Short mmCIF file of N, CA and C in Angstrom, two decimals:
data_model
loop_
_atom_site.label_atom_id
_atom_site.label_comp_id
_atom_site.label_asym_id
_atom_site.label_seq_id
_atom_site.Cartn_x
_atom_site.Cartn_y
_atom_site.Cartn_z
N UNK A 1 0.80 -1.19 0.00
CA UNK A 1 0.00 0.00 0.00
C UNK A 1 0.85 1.26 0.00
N UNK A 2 2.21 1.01 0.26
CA UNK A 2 2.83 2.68 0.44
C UNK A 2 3.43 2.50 -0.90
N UNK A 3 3.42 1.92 -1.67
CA UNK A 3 3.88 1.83 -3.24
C UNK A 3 3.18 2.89 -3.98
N UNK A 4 1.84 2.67 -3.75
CA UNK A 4 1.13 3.82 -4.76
C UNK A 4 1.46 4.74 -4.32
N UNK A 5 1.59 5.09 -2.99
CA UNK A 5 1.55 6.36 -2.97
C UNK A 5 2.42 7.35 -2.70
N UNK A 6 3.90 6.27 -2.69
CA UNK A 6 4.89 7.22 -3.12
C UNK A 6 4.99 7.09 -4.50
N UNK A 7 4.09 6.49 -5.33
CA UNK A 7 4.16 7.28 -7.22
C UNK A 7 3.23 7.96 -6.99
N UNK A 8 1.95 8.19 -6.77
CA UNK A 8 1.27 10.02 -6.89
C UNK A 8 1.91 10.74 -6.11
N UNK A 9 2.79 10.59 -5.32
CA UNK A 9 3.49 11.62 -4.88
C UNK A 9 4.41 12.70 -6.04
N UNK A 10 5.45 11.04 -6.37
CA UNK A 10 6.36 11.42 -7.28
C UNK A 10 5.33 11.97 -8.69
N UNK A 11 4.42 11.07 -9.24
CA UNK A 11 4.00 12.17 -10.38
C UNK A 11 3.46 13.34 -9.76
N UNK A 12 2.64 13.54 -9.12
CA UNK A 12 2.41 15.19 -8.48
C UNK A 12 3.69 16.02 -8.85
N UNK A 13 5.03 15.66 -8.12
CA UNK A 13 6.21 16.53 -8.23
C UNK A 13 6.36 16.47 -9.80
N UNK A 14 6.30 15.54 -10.61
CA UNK A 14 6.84 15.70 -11.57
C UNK A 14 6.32 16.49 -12.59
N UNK A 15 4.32 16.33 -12.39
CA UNK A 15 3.54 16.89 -13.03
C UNK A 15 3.63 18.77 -12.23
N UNK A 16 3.98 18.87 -11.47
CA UNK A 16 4.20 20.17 -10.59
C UNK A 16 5.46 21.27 -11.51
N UNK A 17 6.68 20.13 -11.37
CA UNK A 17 7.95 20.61 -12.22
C UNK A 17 7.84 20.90 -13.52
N UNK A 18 7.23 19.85 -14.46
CA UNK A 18 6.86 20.31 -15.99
C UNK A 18 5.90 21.13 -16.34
N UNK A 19 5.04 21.59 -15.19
CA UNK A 19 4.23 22.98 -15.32
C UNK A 19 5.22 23.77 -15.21
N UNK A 20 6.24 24.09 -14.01
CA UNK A 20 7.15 24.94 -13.80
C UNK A 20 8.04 25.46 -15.09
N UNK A 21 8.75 24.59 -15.83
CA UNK A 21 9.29 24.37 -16.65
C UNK A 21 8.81 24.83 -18.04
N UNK A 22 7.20 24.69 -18.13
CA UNK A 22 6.85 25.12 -19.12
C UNK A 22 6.74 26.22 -18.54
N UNK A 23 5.82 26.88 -17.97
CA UNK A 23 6.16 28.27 -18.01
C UNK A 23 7.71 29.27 -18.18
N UNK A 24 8.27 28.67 -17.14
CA UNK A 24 9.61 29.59 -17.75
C UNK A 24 9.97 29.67 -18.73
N UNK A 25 9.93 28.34 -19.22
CA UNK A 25 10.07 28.24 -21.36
C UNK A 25 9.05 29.69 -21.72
N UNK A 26 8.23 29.65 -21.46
CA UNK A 26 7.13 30.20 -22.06
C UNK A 26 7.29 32.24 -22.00
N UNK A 27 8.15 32.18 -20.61
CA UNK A 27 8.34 33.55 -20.41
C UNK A 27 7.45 34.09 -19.22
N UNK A 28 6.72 33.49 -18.39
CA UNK A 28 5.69 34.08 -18.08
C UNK A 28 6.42 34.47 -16.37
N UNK A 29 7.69 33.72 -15.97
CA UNK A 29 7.89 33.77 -14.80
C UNK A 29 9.41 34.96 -15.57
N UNK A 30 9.10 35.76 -16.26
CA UNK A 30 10.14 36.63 -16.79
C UNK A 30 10.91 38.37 -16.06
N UNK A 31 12.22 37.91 -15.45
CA UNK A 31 12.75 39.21 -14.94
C UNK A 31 13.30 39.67 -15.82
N UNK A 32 13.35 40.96 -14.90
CA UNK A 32 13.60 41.93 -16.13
C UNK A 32 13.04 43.68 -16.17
N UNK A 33 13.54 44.44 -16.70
CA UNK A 33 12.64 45.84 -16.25
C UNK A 33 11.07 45.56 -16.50
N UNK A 34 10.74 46.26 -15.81
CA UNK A 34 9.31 46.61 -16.00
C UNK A 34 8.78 47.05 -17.43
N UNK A 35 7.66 46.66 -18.17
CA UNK A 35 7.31 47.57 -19.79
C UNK A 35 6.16 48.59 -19.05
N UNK A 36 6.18 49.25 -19.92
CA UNK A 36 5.66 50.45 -20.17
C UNK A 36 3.87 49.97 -20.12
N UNK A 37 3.21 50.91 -19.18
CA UNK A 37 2.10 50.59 -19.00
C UNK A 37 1.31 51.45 -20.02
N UNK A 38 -0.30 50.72 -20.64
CA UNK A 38 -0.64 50.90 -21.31
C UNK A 38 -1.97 51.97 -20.90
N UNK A 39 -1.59 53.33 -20.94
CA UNK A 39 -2.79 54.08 -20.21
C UNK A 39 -4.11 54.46 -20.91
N UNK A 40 -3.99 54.03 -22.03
CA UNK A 40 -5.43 54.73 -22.89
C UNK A 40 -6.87 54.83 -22.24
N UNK A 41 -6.93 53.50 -20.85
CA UNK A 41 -8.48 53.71 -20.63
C UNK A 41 -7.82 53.43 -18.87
N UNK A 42 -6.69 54.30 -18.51
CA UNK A 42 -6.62 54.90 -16.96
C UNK A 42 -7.10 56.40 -17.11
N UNK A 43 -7.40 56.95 -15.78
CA UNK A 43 -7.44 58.60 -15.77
C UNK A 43 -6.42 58.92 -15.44
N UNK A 44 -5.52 59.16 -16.78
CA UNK A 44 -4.34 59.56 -16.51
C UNK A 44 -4.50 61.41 -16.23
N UNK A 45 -5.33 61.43 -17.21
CA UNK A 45 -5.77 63.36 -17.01
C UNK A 45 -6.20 63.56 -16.07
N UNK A 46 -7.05 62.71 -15.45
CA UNK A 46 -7.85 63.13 -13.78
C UNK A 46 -6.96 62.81 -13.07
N UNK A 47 -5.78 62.04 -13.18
CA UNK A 47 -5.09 61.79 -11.84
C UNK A 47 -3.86 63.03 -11.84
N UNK A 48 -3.30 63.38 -13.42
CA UNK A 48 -2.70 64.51 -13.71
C UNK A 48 -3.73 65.81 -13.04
N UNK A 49 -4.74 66.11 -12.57
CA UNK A 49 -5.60 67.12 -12.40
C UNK A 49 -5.05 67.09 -10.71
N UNK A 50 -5.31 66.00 -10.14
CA UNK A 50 -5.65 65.55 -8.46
C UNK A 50 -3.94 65.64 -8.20
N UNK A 51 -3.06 65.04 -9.29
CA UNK A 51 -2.01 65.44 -8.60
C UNK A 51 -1.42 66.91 -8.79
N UNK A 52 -1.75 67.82 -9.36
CA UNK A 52 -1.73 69.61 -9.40
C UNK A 52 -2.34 70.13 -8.47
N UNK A 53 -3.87 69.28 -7.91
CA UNK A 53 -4.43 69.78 -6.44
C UNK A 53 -3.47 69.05 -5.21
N UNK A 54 -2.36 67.89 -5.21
CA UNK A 54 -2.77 67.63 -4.29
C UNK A 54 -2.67 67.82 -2.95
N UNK A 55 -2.97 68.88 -2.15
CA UNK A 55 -3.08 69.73 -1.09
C UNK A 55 -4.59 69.61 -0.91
N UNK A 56 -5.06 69.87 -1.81
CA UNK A 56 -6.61 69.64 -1.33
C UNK A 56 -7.44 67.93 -1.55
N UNK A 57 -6.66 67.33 -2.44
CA UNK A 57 -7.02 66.00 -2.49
C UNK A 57 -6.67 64.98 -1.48
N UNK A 58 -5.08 65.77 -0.87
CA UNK A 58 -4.78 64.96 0.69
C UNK A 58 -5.16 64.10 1.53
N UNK A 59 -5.61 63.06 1.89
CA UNK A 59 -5.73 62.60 3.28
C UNK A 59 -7.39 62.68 3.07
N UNK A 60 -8.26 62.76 2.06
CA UNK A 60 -9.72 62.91 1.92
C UNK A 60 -10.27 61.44 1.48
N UNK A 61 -11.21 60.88 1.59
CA UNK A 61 -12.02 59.62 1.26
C UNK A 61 -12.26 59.04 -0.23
N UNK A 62 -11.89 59.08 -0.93
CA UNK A 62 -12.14 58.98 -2.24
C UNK A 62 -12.99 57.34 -2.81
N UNK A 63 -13.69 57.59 -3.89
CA UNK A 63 -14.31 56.67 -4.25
C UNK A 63 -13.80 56.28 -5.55
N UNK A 64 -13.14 55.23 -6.13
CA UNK A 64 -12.48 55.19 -7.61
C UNK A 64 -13.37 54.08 -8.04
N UNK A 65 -13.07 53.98 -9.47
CA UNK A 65 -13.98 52.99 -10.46
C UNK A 65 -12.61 51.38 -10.11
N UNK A 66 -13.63 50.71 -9.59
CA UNK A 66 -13.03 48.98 -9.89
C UNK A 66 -11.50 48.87 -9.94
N UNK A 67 -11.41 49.11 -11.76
CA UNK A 67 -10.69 48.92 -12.79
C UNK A 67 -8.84 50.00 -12.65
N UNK A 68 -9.73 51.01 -11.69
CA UNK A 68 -8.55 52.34 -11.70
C UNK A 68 -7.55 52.04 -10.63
N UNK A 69 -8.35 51.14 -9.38
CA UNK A 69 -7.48 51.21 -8.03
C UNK A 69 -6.12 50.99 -8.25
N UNK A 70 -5.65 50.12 -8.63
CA UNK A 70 -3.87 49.54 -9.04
C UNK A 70 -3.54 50.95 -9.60
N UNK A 71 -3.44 51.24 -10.51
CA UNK A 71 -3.21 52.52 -10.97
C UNK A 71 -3.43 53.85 -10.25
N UNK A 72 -4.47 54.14 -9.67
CA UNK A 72 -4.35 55.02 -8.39
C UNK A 72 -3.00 54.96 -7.46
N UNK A 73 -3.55 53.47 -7.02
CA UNK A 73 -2.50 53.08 -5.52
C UNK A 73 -1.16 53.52 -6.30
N UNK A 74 -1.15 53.12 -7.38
CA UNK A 74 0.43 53.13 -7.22
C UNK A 74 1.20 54.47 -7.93
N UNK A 75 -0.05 55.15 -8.34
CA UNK A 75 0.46 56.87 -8.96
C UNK A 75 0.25 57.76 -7.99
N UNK A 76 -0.38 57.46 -6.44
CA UNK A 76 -0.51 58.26 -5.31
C UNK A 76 -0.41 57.50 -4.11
N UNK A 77 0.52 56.56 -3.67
CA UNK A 77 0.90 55.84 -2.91
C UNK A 77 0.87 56.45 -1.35
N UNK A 78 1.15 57.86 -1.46
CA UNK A 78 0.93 58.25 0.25
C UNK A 78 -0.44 59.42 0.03
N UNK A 79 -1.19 59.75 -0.84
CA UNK A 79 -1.75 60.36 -0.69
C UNK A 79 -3.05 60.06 -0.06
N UNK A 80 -3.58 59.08 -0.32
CA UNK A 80 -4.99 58.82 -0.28
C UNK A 80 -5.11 57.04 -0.44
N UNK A 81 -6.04 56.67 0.03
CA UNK A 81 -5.80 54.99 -0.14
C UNK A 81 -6.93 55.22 -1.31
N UNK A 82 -6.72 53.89 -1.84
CA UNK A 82 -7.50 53.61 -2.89
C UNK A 82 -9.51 52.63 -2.30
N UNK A 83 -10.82 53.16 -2.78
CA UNK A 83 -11.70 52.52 -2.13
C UNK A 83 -11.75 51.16 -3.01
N UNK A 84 -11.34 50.71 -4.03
CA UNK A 84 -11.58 49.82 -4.61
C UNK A 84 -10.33 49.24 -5.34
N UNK A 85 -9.68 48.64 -5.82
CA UNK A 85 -8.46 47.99 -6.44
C UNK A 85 -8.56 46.63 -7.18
N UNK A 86 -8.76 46.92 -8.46
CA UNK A 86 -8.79 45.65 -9.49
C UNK A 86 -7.78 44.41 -9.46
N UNK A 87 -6.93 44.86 -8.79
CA UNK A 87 -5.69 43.85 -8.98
C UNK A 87 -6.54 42.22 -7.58
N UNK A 88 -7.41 42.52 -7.20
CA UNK A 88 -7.89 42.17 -6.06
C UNK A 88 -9.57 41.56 -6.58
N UNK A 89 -9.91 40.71 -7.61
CA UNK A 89 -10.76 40.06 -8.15
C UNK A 89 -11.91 40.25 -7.09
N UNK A 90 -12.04 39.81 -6.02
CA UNK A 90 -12.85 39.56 -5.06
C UNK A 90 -13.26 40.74 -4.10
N UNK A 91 -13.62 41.73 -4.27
CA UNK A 91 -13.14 43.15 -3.41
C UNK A 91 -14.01 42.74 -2.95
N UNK A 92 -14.19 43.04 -1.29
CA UNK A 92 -15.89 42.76 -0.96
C UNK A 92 -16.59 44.11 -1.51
N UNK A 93 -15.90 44.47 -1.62
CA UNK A 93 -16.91 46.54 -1.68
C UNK A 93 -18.16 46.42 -3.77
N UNK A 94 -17.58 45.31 -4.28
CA UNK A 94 -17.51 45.24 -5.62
C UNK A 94 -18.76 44.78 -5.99
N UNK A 95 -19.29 44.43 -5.19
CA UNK A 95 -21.16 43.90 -5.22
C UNK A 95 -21.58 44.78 -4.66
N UNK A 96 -21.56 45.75 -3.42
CA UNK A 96 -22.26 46.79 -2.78
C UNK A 96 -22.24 48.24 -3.56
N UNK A 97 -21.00 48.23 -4.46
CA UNK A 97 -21.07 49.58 -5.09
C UNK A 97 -21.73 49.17 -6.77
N UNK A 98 -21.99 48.35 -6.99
CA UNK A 98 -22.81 47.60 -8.37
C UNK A 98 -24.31 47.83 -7.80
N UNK A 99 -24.62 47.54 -7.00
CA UNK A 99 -26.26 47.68 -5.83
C UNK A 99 -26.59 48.73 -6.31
N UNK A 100 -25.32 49.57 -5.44
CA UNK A 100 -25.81 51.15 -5.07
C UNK A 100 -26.05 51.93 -6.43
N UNK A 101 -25.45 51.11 -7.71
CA UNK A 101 -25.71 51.87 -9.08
C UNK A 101 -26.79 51.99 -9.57
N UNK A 102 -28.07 51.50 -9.07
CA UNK A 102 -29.51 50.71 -9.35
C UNK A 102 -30.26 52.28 -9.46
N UNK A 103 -29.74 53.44 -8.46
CA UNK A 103 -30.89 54.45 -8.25
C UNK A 103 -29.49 55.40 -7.78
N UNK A 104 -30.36 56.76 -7.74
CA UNK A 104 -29.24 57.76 -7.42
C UNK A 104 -29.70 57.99 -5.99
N UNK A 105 -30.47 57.44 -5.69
CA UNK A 105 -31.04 57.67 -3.85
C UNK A 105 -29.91 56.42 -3.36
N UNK A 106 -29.90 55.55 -3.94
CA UNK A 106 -28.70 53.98 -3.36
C UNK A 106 -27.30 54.83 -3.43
N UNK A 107 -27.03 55.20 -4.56
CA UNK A 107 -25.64 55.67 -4.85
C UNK A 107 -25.32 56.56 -3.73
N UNK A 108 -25.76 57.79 -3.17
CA UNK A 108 -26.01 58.58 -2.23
C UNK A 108 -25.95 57.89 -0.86
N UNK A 109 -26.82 57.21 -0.78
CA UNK A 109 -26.64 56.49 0.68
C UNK A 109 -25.10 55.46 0.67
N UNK A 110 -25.12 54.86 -0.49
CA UNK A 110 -23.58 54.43 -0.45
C UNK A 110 -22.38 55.41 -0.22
N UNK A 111 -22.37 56.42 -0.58
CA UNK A 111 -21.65 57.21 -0.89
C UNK A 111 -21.31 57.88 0.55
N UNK A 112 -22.49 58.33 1.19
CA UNK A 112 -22.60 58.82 2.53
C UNK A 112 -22.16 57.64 3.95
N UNK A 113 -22.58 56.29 3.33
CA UNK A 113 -22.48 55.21 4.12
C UNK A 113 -20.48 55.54 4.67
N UNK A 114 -19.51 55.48 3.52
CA UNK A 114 -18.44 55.25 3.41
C UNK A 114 -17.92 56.80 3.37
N UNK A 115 -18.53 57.49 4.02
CA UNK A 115 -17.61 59.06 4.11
C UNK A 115 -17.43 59.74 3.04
N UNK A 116 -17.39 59.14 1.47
CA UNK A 116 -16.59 59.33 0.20
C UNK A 116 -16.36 61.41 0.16
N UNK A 117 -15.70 61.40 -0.15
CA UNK A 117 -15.43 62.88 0.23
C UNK A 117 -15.38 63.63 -1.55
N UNK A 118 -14.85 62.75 -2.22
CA UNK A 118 -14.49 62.86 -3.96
C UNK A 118 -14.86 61.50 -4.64
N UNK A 119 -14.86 61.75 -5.92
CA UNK A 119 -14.83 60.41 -6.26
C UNK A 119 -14.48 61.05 -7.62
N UNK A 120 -13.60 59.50 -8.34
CA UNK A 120 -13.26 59.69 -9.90
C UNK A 120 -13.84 58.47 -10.50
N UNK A 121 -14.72 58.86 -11.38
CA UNK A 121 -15.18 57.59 -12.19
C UNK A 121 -15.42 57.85 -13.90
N UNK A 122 -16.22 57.01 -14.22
CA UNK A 122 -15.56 56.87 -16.15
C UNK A 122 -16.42 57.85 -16.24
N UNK A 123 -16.21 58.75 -17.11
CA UNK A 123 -16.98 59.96 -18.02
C UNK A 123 -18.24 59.20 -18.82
N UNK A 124 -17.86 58.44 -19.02
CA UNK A 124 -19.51 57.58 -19.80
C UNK A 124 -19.97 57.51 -18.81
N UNK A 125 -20.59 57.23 -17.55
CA UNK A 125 -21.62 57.58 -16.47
C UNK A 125 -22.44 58.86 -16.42
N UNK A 126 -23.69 58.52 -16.15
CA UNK A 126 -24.57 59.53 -16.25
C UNK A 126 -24.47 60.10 -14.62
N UNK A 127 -23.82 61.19 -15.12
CA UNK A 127 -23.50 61.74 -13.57
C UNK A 127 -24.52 62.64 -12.96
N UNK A 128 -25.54 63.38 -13.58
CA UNK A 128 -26.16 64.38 -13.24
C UNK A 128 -27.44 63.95 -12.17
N UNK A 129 -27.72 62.84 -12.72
CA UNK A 129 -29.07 62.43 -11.26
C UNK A 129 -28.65 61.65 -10.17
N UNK A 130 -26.63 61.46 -10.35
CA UNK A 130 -26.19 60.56 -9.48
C UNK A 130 -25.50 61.98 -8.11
N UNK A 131 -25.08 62.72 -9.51
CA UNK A 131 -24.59 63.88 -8.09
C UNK A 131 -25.05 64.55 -8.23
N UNK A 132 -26.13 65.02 -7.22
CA UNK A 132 -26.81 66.41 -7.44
C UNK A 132 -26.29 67.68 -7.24
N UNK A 133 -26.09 68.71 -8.00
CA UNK A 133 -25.23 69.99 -7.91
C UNK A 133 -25.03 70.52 -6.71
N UNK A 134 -26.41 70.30 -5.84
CA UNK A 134 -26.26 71.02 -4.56
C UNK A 134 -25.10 70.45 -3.88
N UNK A 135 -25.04 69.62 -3.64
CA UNK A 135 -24.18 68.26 -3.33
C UNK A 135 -22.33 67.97 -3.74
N UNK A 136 -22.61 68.18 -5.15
CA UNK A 136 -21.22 67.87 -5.98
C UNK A 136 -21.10 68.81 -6.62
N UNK A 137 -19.88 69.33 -7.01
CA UNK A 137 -18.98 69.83 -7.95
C UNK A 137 -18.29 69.31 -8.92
N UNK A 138 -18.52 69.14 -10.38
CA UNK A 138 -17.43 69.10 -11.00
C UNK A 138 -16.28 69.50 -11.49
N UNK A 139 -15.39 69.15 -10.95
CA UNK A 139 -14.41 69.91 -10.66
C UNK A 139 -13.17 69.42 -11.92
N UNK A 140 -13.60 68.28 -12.64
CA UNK A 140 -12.24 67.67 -13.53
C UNK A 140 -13.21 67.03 -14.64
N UNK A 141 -13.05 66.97 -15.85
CA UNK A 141 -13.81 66.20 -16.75
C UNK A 141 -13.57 65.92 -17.98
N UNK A 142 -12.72 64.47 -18.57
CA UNK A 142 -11.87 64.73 -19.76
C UNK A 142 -12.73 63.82 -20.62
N UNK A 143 -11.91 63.23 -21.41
CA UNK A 143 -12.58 61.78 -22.31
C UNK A 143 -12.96 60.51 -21.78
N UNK A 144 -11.81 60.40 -20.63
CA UNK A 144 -11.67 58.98 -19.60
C UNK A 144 -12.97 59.12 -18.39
N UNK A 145 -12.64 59.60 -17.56
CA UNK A 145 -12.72 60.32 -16.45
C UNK A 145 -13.59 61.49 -16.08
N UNK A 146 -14.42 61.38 -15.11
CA UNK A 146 -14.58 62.65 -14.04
C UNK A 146 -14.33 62.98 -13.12
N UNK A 147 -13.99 64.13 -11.92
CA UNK A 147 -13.51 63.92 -11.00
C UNK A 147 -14.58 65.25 -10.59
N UNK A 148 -15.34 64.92 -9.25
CA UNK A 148 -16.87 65.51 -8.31
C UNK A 148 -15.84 65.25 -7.04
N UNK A 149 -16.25 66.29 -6.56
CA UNK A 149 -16.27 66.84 -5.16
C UNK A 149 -17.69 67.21 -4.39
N UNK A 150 -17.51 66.66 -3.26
CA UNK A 150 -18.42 66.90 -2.12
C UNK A 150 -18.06 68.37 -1.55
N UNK A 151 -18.83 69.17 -1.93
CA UNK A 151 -19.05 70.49 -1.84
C UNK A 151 -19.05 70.60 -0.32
N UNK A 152 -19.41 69.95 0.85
CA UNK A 152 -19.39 70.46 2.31
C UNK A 152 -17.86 70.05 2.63
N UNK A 153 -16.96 68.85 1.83
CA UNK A 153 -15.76 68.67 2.24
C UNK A 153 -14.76 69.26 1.87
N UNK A 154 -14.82 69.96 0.62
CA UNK A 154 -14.05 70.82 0.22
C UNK A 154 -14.19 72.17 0.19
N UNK A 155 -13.19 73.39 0.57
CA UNK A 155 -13.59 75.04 0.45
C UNK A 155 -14.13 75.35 -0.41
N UNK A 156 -15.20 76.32 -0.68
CA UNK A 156 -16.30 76.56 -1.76
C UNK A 156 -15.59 77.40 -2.35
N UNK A 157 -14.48 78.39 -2.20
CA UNK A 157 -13.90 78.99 -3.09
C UNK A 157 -12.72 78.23 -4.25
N UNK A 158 -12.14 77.23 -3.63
CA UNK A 158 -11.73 76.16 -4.65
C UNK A 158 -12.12 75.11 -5.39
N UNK A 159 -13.69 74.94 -4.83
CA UNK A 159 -14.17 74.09 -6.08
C UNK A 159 -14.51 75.00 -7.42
N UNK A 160 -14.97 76.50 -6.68
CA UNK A 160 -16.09 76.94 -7.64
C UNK A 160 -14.62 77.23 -8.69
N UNK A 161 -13.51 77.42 -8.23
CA UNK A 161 -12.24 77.61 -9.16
C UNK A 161 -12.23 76.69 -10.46
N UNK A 162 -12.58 75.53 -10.24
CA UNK A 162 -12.65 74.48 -11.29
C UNK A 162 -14.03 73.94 -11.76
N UNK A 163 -14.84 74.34 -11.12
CA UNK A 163 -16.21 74.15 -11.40
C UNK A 163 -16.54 74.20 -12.44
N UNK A 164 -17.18 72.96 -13.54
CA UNK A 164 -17.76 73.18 -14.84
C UNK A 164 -18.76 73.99 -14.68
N UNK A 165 -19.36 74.80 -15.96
CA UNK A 165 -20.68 75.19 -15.94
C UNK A 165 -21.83 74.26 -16.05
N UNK A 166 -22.84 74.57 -15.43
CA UNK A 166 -24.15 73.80 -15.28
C UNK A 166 -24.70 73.62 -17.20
N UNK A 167 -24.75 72.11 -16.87
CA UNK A 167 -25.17 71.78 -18.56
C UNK A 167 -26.96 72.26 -18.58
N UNK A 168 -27.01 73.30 -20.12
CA UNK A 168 -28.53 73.50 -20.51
C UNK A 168 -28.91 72.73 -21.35
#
């Protein structure tokens, strides 16, 4: 009886090693500098915006899209933590902020639930019944990206500085 099972042992290791093996063939376990990250659908402009504020973006609550957190965390590493981070499949936050997208009364109570003080999310979102003016400021707004401020957390003379005009 200990015959078999020092051979599934040994094939385990062996079947373990020729995975190993193929991959390194393959490149995938590859050192070496870092390549060049591919930014076309990061907010590179909104994070270029937040890092020209950041004195006022400082140490504040922020709410980011899924997809942005890795890229946040690691283009503002002491500024602000990231609320969400893609590199991290399983976020628990990643079903509760999908919920809260259902109604702009959910989004709000989410939003309020977690302090969020700013938030940057994709410019294709219909932002206007999600942040109500009284409420938010837009303060950043490119092709990628928007970037809203909570008007009671930030000085009213520096949002209204960047403040879009109200769409007619």
């Amino acid at each position: 009886l200990q015959r078999p099972e020092r051979w599934r042992r040994a094939g385990a290791v062996l079947v373990a090693a020729g995975a190993a093996a193929f991959l390194v063939a393959r490149g995938v376990f590859r050192a070496g500098p870092l390549r060049p990250m591919d930014t076309a659908f990061l907010p590179v402009a909104a994070a270029d915006f937040v890092a020209g504020e950041a004195l006022e973006f400082r140490r504040r609550r922020v709410y980011n899209e899924w997809g942005w957190g890795g890229y946040l965390a690691r283009r503002f590493p002491d500024e602000f933590r990231v609320f969400m981070d893609g590199r991290y499949i399983f976020h628990p936050l990643l079903a509760a902020s999908a919920e809260a997208e259902r109604s702009p009364e959910a989004w709000q109570a989410f939003l309020d639930r977690w302090s969020v003080d700013w938030v940057i999310v994709a410019d294709r979102r219909t932002a206007d019944p999600y942040f109500k003016r009284s409420e938010w400021a837009l303060v950043h707004r490119d092709g990628t990206a928007r970037v809203l401020v909570r008007r009671s957390a930030f000085a009213p003379g520096w949002a209204a500085r960047f403040e879009a005009p109200a769409a007619r």
